[in-house]
Each structure stands twice: as structure tokens, then as C-alpha cells.
Amino acid sequence: MHQCSDGDDGEVSVRSSHHSEKLKTNLTSRLNRIEGQIRGVKGMIEKNVYCDDILNQISAIQSALNAVGKLLLESHMKSCVVERIQEGDTEVLDELMKTMSKLIK
């Protein structure tokens, strides 16, 4: 689990999260694979690979990005959101709803 903070001096500023090393490693690994897949799609386009094959790769990339988003969202909800609600900050729910709407477009 990670902790959330509003800044070093307790003053509300840009919020940050401190993810566990396990989560950071997992997310970084997944993003590195996605980055490689994107480079692969670029190469496929340059080599005039059949469009359907490229579209299938794009679909796989979108699924992989969704999986990264779900992991991060789960972590966020279990830590930052819970913490802010416990502190009486219910605005986090509006923020969460907006974020979720963007994720599930």
C-alpha cells in the first residue's frame, strides 16, 4: 500500500503518492512492455504489415494500458481515497468519479 501526501509542509499543494516498490516495479514492467509494443506497431506500419494485424496489436496495447489503469486505480482507492475520506475530505469522491469517467470512455 502507498501513502498519499499533500506536500512536505502539510500545506495543500500538488498531491503525490508513495507507491510500494512492488507496485512501482509491476507498473514499470507493464509500461515497458507497452512501450515495446508501441515501437512494434510503428515498425509494422513502416513495413506495410496488413492493417488487421496492426489493429489487433493496437487492441492488445489498449488492453494492457487498461490493466495498468485498473491496478493504479485499485491502489488509489485503497489508500489515497480512503485516507482522504477518513480525514473528512469528501471532495475526493467527485475527483474519483471524474477520473473513472475518463478511464472508462
Tab-separated table of N, CA and C in Angstrom:
chain	number	residue	atom	x	y	z
A	1	MET	N	0.851	-1.175	0.000
A	1	MET	CA	0.000	0.000	0.000
A	1	MET	C	0.896	1.238	0.000
A	2	HIS	N	0.413	2.315	-0.547
A	2	HIS	CA	1.203	3.534	-0.538
A	2	HIS	C	0.516	4.624	0.253
A	3	GLN	N	1.304	5.613	0.616
A	3	GLN	CA	0.771	6.733	1.367
A	3	GLN	C	0.623	7.914	0.431
A	4	CYS	N	-0.304	8.777	0.746
A	4	CYS	CA	-0.528	9.976	-0.048
A	4	CYS	C	-0.171	11.185	0.796
A	5	SER	N	0.299	12.213	0.163
A	5	SER	CA	0.598	13.429	0.917
A	5	SER	C	0.253	14.640	0.073
A	6	ASP	N	0.004	15.745	0.763
A	6	ASP	CA	-0.308	16.987	0.084
A	6	ASP	C	0.920	17.863	-0.117
A	7	GLY	N	2.018	17.495	0.464
A	7	GLY	CA	3.228	18.294	0.347
A	7	GLY	C	4.068	18.110	1.586
A	8	ASP	N	5.289	18.593	1.535
A	8	ASP	CA	6.228	18.399	2.639
A	8	ASP	C	5.855	19.176	3.891
A	9	ASP	N	5.224	20.330	3.726
A	9	ASP	CA	4.949	21.174	4.883
A	9	ASP	C	3.513	21.043	5.385
A	10	GLY	N	2.769	20.073	4.870
A	10	GLY	CA	1.396	19.877	5.290
A	10	GLY	C	0.418	20.799	4.582
A	11	GLU	N	0.923	21.786	3.859
A	11	GLU	CA	0.089	22.715	3.126
A	11	GLU	C	-0.449	22.020	1.877
A	12	VAL	N	-1.700	22.302	1.530
A	12	VAL	CA	-2.282	21.668	0.351
A	12	VAL	C	-1.579	22.210	-0.889
A	13	SER	N	-1.024	21.296	-1.661
A	13	SER	CA	-0.349	21.657	-2.905
A	13	SER	C	-0.574	20.507	-3.867
A	14	VAL	N	0.346	20.268	-4.748
A	14	VAL	CA	0.232	19.147	-5.663
A	14	VAL	C	0.375	17.871	-4.846
A	15	ARG	N	-0.618	17.002	-4.956
A	15	ARG	CA	-0.581	15.751	-4.194
A	15	ARG	C	0.354	14.771	-4.871
A	16	SER	N	0.924	13.902	-4.062
A	16	SER	CA	1.782	12.855	-4.593
A	16	SER	C	1.484	11.561	-3.869
A	17	SER	N	1.851	10.473	-4.503
A	17	SER	CA	1.670	9.160	-3.902
A	17	SER	C	3.032	8.521	-3.721
A	18	HIS	N	3.126	7.706	-2.723
A	18	HIS	CA	4.355	6.971	-2.488
A	18	HIS	C	3.997	5.493	-2.587
A	19	HIS	N	4.170	4.961	-3.799
A	19	HIS	CA	3.785	3.585	-4.073
A	19	HIS	C	4.804	2.615	-3.498
A	20	SER	N	4.330	1.431	-3.176
A	20	SER	CA	5.250	0.390	-2.711
A	20	SER	C	6.196	0.041	-3.856
A	21	GLU	N	7.346	-0.471	-3.505
A	21	GLU	CA	8.312	-0.875	-4.530
A	21	GLU	C	7.733	-1.967	-5.429
A	22	LYS	N	6.946	-2.865	-4.826
A	22	LYS	CA	6.329	-3.948	-5.597
A	22	LYS	C	5.387	-3.383	-6.663
A	23	LEU	N	4.545	-2.419	-6.284
A	23	LEU	CA	3.617	-1.814	-7.239
A	23	LEU	C	4.379	-1.042	-8.307
A	24	LYS	N	5.375	-0.253	-7.895
A	24	LYS	CA	6.153	0.512	-8.874
A	24	LYS	C	6.837	-0.409	-9.871
A	25	THR	N	7.403	-1.499	-9.381
A	25	THR	CA	8.073	-2.450	-10.262
A	25	THR	C	7.079	-3.072	-11.228
A	26	ASN	N	5.916	-3.456	-10.726
A	26	ASN	CA	4.882	-4.057	-11.557
A	26	ASN	C	4.425	-3.074	-12.638
A	27	LEU	N	4.093	-1.851	-12.244
A	27	LEU	CA	3.625	-0.854	-13.202
A	27	LEU	C	4.701	-0.510	-14.221
A	28	THR	N	5.925	-0.346	-13.759
A	28	THR	CA	7.032	-0.012	-14.657
A	28	THR	C	7.269	-1.122	-15.669
A	29	SER	N	7.235	-2.359	-15.205
A	29	SER	CA	7.416	-3.505	-16.094
A	29	SER	C	6.330	-3.541	-17.165
A	30	ARG	N	5.094	-3.351	-16.745
A	30	ARG	CA	3.983	-3.349	-17.694
A	30	ARG	C	4.120	-2.212	-18.699
A	31	LEU	N	4.489	-1.031	-18.219
A	31	LEU	CA	4.640	0.118	-19.113
A	31	LEU	C	5.803	-0.071	-20.079
A	32	ASN	N	6.877	-0.709	-19.633
A	32	ASN	CA	7.999	-1.002	-20.532
A	32	ASN	C	7.564	-1.939	-21.652
A	33	ARG	N	6.741	-2.957	-21.300
A	33	ARG	CA	6.234	-3.872	-22.337
A	33	ARG	C	5.336	-3.128	-23.319
A	34	ILE	N	4.493	-2.249	-22.796
A	34	ILE	CA	3.601	-1.465	-23.658
A	34	ILE	C	4.418	-0.583	-24.590
A	35	GLU	N	5.455	0.023	-24.046
A	35	GLU	CA	6.334	0.869	-24.854
A	35	GLU	C	6.932	0.054	-26.001
A	36	GLY	N	7.351	-1.170	-25.705
A	36	GLY	CA	7.892	-2.049	-26.737
A	36	GLY	C	6.841	-2.413	-27.775
A	37	GLN	N	5.608	-2.646	-27.311
A	37	GLN	CA	4.525	-2.958	-28.242
A	37	GLN	C	4.256	-1.781	-29.177
A	38	ILE	N	4.310	-0.587	-28.644
A	38	ILE	CA	4.081	0.603	-29.471
A	38	ILE	C	5.180	0.739	-30.517
A	39	ARG	N	6.425	0.511	-30.116
A	39	ARG	CA	7.520	0.538	-31.095
A	39	ARG	C	7.297	-0.540	-32.155
A	40	GLY	N	6.770	-1.700	-31.725
A	40	GLY	CA	6.482	-2.776	-32.670
A	40	GLY	C	5.428	-2.372	-33.683
A	41	VAL	N	4.390	-1.679	-33.233
A	41	VAL	CA	3.347	-1.212	-34.149
A	41	VAL	C	3.930	-0.215	-35.142
A	42	LYS	N	4.784	0.666	-34.660
A	42	LYS	CA	5.439	1.634	-35.563
A	42	LYS	C	6.214	0.890	-36.636
A	43	GLY	N	6.951	-0.143	-36.217
A	43	GLY	CA	7.704	-0.943	-37.182
A	43	GLY	C	6.796	-1.662	-38.163
A	44	MET	N	5.660	-2.157	-37.672
A	44	MET	CA	4.706	-2.827	-38.548
A	44	MET	C	4.185	-1.873	-39.622
A	45	ILE	N	3.908	-0.636	-39.218
A	45	ILE	CA	3.424	0.363	-40.180
A	45	ILE	C	4.498	0.654	-41.215
A	46	GLU	N	5.740	0.811	-40.746
A	46	GLU	CA	6.848	1.088	-41.666
A	46	GLU	C	7.066	-0.051	-42.655
A	47	LYS	N	6.751	-1.287	-42.242
A	47	LYS	CA	6.938	-2.468	-43.091
A	47	LYS	C	5.684	-2.835	-43.881
A	48	ASN	N	4.669	-1.955	-43.828
A	48	ASN	CA	3.425	-2.179	-44.554
A	48	ASN	C	2.752	-3.502	-44.201
A	49	VAL	N	2.762	-3.844	-42.909
A	49	VAL	CA	2.091	-5.053	-42.433
A	49	VAL	C	0.591	-4.872	-42.630
A	50	TYR	N	-0.098	-5.973	-42.855
A	50	TYR	CA	-1.542	-5.977	-43.082
A	50	TYR	C	-2.260	-5.234	-41.957
A	51	CYS	N	-3.175	-4.340	-42.323
A	51	CYS	CA	-3.852	-3.448	-41.369
A	51	CYS	C	-4.523	-4.194	-40.218
A	52	ASP	N	-5.173	-5.315	-40.512
A	52	ASP	CA	-5.865	-6.053	-39.466
A	52	ASP	C	-4.892	-6.527	-38.384
A	53	ASP	N	-3.701	-6.914	-38.781
A	53	ASP	CA	-2.686	-7.340	-37.820
A	53	ASP	C	-2.252	-6.177	-36.927
A	54	ILE	N	-2.117	-5.015	-37.530
A	54	ILE	CA	-1.740	-3.822	-36.764
A	54	ILE	C	-2.862	-3.448	-35.795
A	55	LEU	N	-4.090	-3.497	-36.255
A	55	LEU	CA	-5.229	-3.170	-35.398
A	55	LEU	C	-5.334	-4.127	-34.229
A	56	ASN	N	-5.024	-5.396	-34.447
A	56	ASN	CA	-5.028	-6.360	-33.343
A	56	ASN	C	-3.966	-6.019	-32.309
A	57	GLN	N	-2.814	-5.566	-32.765
A	57	GLN	CA	-1.759	-5.156	-31.835
A	57	GLN	C	-2.176	-3.911	-31.050
A	58	ILE	N	-2.841	-2.984	-31.728
A	58	ILE	CA	-3.328	-1.776	-31.049
A	58	ILE	C	-4.346	-2.154	-29.981
A	59	SER	N	-5.196	-3.102	-30.286
A	59	SER	CA	-6.176	-3.580	-29.304
A	59	SER	C	-5.477	-4.181	-28.086
A	60	ALA	N	-4.422	-4.938	-28.312
A	60	ALA	CA	-3.659	-5.533	-27.209
A	60	ALA	C	-3.012	-4.442	-26.352
A	61	ILE	N	-2.520	-3.393	-26.993
A	61	ILE	CA	-1.911	-2.274	-26.266
A	61	ILE	C	-2.958	-1.576	-25.408
A	62	GLN	N	-4.146	-1.350	-25.969
A	62	GLN	CA	-5.208	-0.703	-25.204
A	62	GLN	C	-5.596	-1.548	-23.989
A	63	SER	N	-5.667	-2.857	-24.160
A	63	SER	CA	-5.989	-3.743	-23.043
A	63	SER	C	-4.914	-3.681	-21.970
A	64	ALA	N	-3.661	-3.649	-22.401
A	64	ALA	CA	-2.552	-3.576	-21.453
A	64	ALA	C	-2.581	-2.257	-20.683
A	65	LEU	N	-2.875	-1.156	-21.365
A	65	LEU	CA	-2.983	0.144	-20.685
A	65	LEU	C	-4.148	0.149	-19.710
A	66	ASN	N	-5.255	-0.466	-20.097
A	66	ASN	CA	-6.400	-0.560	-19.186
A	66	ASN	C	-6.029	-1.330	-17.929
A	67	ALA	N	-5.236	-2.384	-18.086
A	67	ALA	CA	-4.809	-3.175	-16.928
A	67	ALA	C	-3.941	-2.337	-15.990
A	68	VAL	N	-3.063	-1.522	-16.539
A	68	VAL	CA	-2.231	-0.625	-15.723
A	68	VAL	C	-3.138	0.366	-14.984
A	69	GLY	N	-4.100	0.922	-15.696
A	69	GLY	CA	-5.031	1.868	-15.077
A	69	GLY	C	-5.820	1.232	-13.946
A	70	LYS	N	-6.265	-0.007	-14.140
A	70	LYS	CA	-7.029	-0.703	-13.098
A	70	LYS	C	-6.182	-0.942	-11.858
A	71	LEU	N	-4.935	-1.346	-12.046
A	71	LEU	CA	-4.045	-1.559	-10.897
A	71	LEU	C	-3.835	-0.270	-10.115
A	72	LEU	N	-3.579	0.796	-10.835
A	72	LEU	CA	-3.335	2.082	-10.187
A	72	LEU	C	-4.600	2.598	-9.520
A	73	LEU	N	-5.735	2.422	-10.163
A	73	LEU	CA	-6.999	2.850	-9.583
A	73	LEU	C	-7.294	2.087	-8.298
A	74	GLU	N	-7.075	0.790	-8.315
A	74	GLU	CA	-7.305	-0.019	-7.112
A	74	GLU	C	-6.434	0.458	-5.958
A	75	SER	N	-5.169	0.683	-6.244
A	75	SER	CA	-4.248	1.157	-5.222
A	75	SER	C	-4.680	2.527	-4.698
A	76	HIS	N	-5.071	3.398	-5.603
A	76	HIS	CA	-5.507	4.753	-5.245
A	76	HIS	C	-6.731	4.701	-4.335
A	77	MET	N	-7.688	3.852	-4.695
A	77	MET	CA	-8.912	3.764	-3.904
A	77	MET	C	-8.652	3.195	-2.517
A	78	LYS	N	-7.762	2.211	-2.431
A	78	LYS	CA	-7.489	1.565	-1.149
A	78	LYS	C	-6.623	2.410	-0.227
A	79	SER	N	-5.970	3.420	-0.773
A	79	SER	CA	-5.089	4.219	0.073
A	79	SER	C	-5.498	5.688	0.071
A	80	CYS	N	-5.223	6.388	-0.981
A	80	CYS	CA	-5.465	7.835	-1.020
A	80	CYS	C	-6.921	8.193	-0.756
A	81	VAL	N	-7.833	7.510	-1.444
A	81	VAL	CA	-9.248	7.842	-1.310
A	81	VAL	C	-9.725	7.554	0.114
A	82	VAL	N	-9.387	6.384	0.626
A	82	VAL	CA	-9.790	6.026	1.992
A	82	VAL	C	-9.215	7.031	2.986
A	83	GLU	N	-7.944	7.345	2.822
A	83	GLU	CA	-7.289	8.288	3.741
A	83	GLU	C	-7.969	9.649	3.727
A	84	ARG	N	-8.271	10.150	2.544
A	84	ARG	CA	-8.893	11.471	2.450
A	84	ARG	C	-10.308	11.462	3.016
A	85	ILE	N	-11.060	10.389	2.800
A	85	ILE	CA	-12.403	10.300	3.372
A	85	ILE	C	-12.312	10.264	4.894
A	86	GLN	N	-11.355	9.497	5.430
A	86	GLN	CA	-11.178	9.429	6.884
A	86	GLN	C	-10.822	10.791	7.459
A	87	GLU	N	-10.171	11.630	6.659
A	87	GLU	CA	-9.826	12.988	7.093
A	87	GLU	C	-10.991	13.959	6.898
A	88	GLY	N	-12.117	13.471	6.374
A	88	GLY	CA	-13.285	14.313	6.165
A	88	GLY	C	-13.338	14.991	4.813
A	89	ASP	N	-12.420	14.674	3.937
A	89	ASP	CA	-12.354	15.288	2.606
A	89	ASP	C	-13.198	14.470	1.628
A	90	THR	N	-14.460	14.823	1.499
A	90	THR	CA	-15.345	14.070	0.602
A	90	THR	C	-15.252	14.533	-0.847
A	91	GLU	N	-14.531	15.621	-1.097
A	91	GLU	CA	-14.322	16.068	-2.481
A	91	GLU	C	-13.585	15.014	-3.291
A	92	VAL	N	-12.858	14.141	-2.598
A	92	VAL	CA	-12.120	13.091	-3.276
A	92	VAL	C	-13.066	12.186	-4.072
A	93	LEU	N	-14.309	12.069	-3.634
A	93	LEU	CA	-15.271	11.233	-4.357
A	93	LEU	C	-15.614	11.834	-5.711
A	94	ASP	N	-15.804	13.156	-5.772
A	94	ASP	CA	-16.052	13.822	-7.057
A	94	ASP	C	-14.843	13.659	-7.979
A	95	GLU	N	-13.659	13.830	-7.404
A	95	GLU	CA	-12.418	13.669	-8.163
A	95	GLU	C	-12.327	12.246	-8.715
A	96	LEU	N	-12.638	11.269	-7.883
A	96	LEU	CA	-12.583	9.871	-8.280
A	96	LEU	C	-13.583	9.572	-9.397
A	97	MET	N	-14.785	10.105	-9.289
A	97	MET	CA	-15.801	9.877	-10.318
A	97	MET	C	-15.365	10.454	-11.660
A	98	LYS	N	-14.776	11.646	-11.643
A	98	LYS	CA	-14.285	12.250	-12.887
A	98	LYS	C	-13.182	11.390	-13.495
A	99	THR	N	-12.287	10.922	-12.657
A	99	THR	CA	-11.174	10.079	-13.128
A	99	THR	C	-11.706	8.781	-13.711
A	100	MET	N	-12.654	8.159	-13.025
A	100	MET	CA	-13.208	6.904	-13.507
A	100	MET	C	-13.945	7.111	-14.839
A	101	SER	N	-14.628	8.221	-14.991
A	101	SER	CA	-15.305	8.510	-16.253
A	101	SER	C	-14.319	8.608	-17.409
A	102	LYS	N	-13.166	9.194	-17.133
A	102	LYS	CA	-12.133	9.292	-18.166
A	102	LYS	C	-11.565	7.929	-18.504
A	103	LEU	N	-11.403	7.091	-17.480
A	103	LEU	CA	-10.829	5.759	-17.707
A	103	LEU	C	-11.740	4.831	-18.490
A	104	ILE	N	-13.059	4.986	-18.331
A	104	ILE	CA	-13.967	4.036	-18.972
A	104	ILE	C	-14.636	4.597	-20.226
A	105	LYS	N	-14.082	5.624	-20.803
A	105	LYS	CA	-14.630	6.188	-22.043
A	105	LYS	C	-14.657	5.138	-23.121
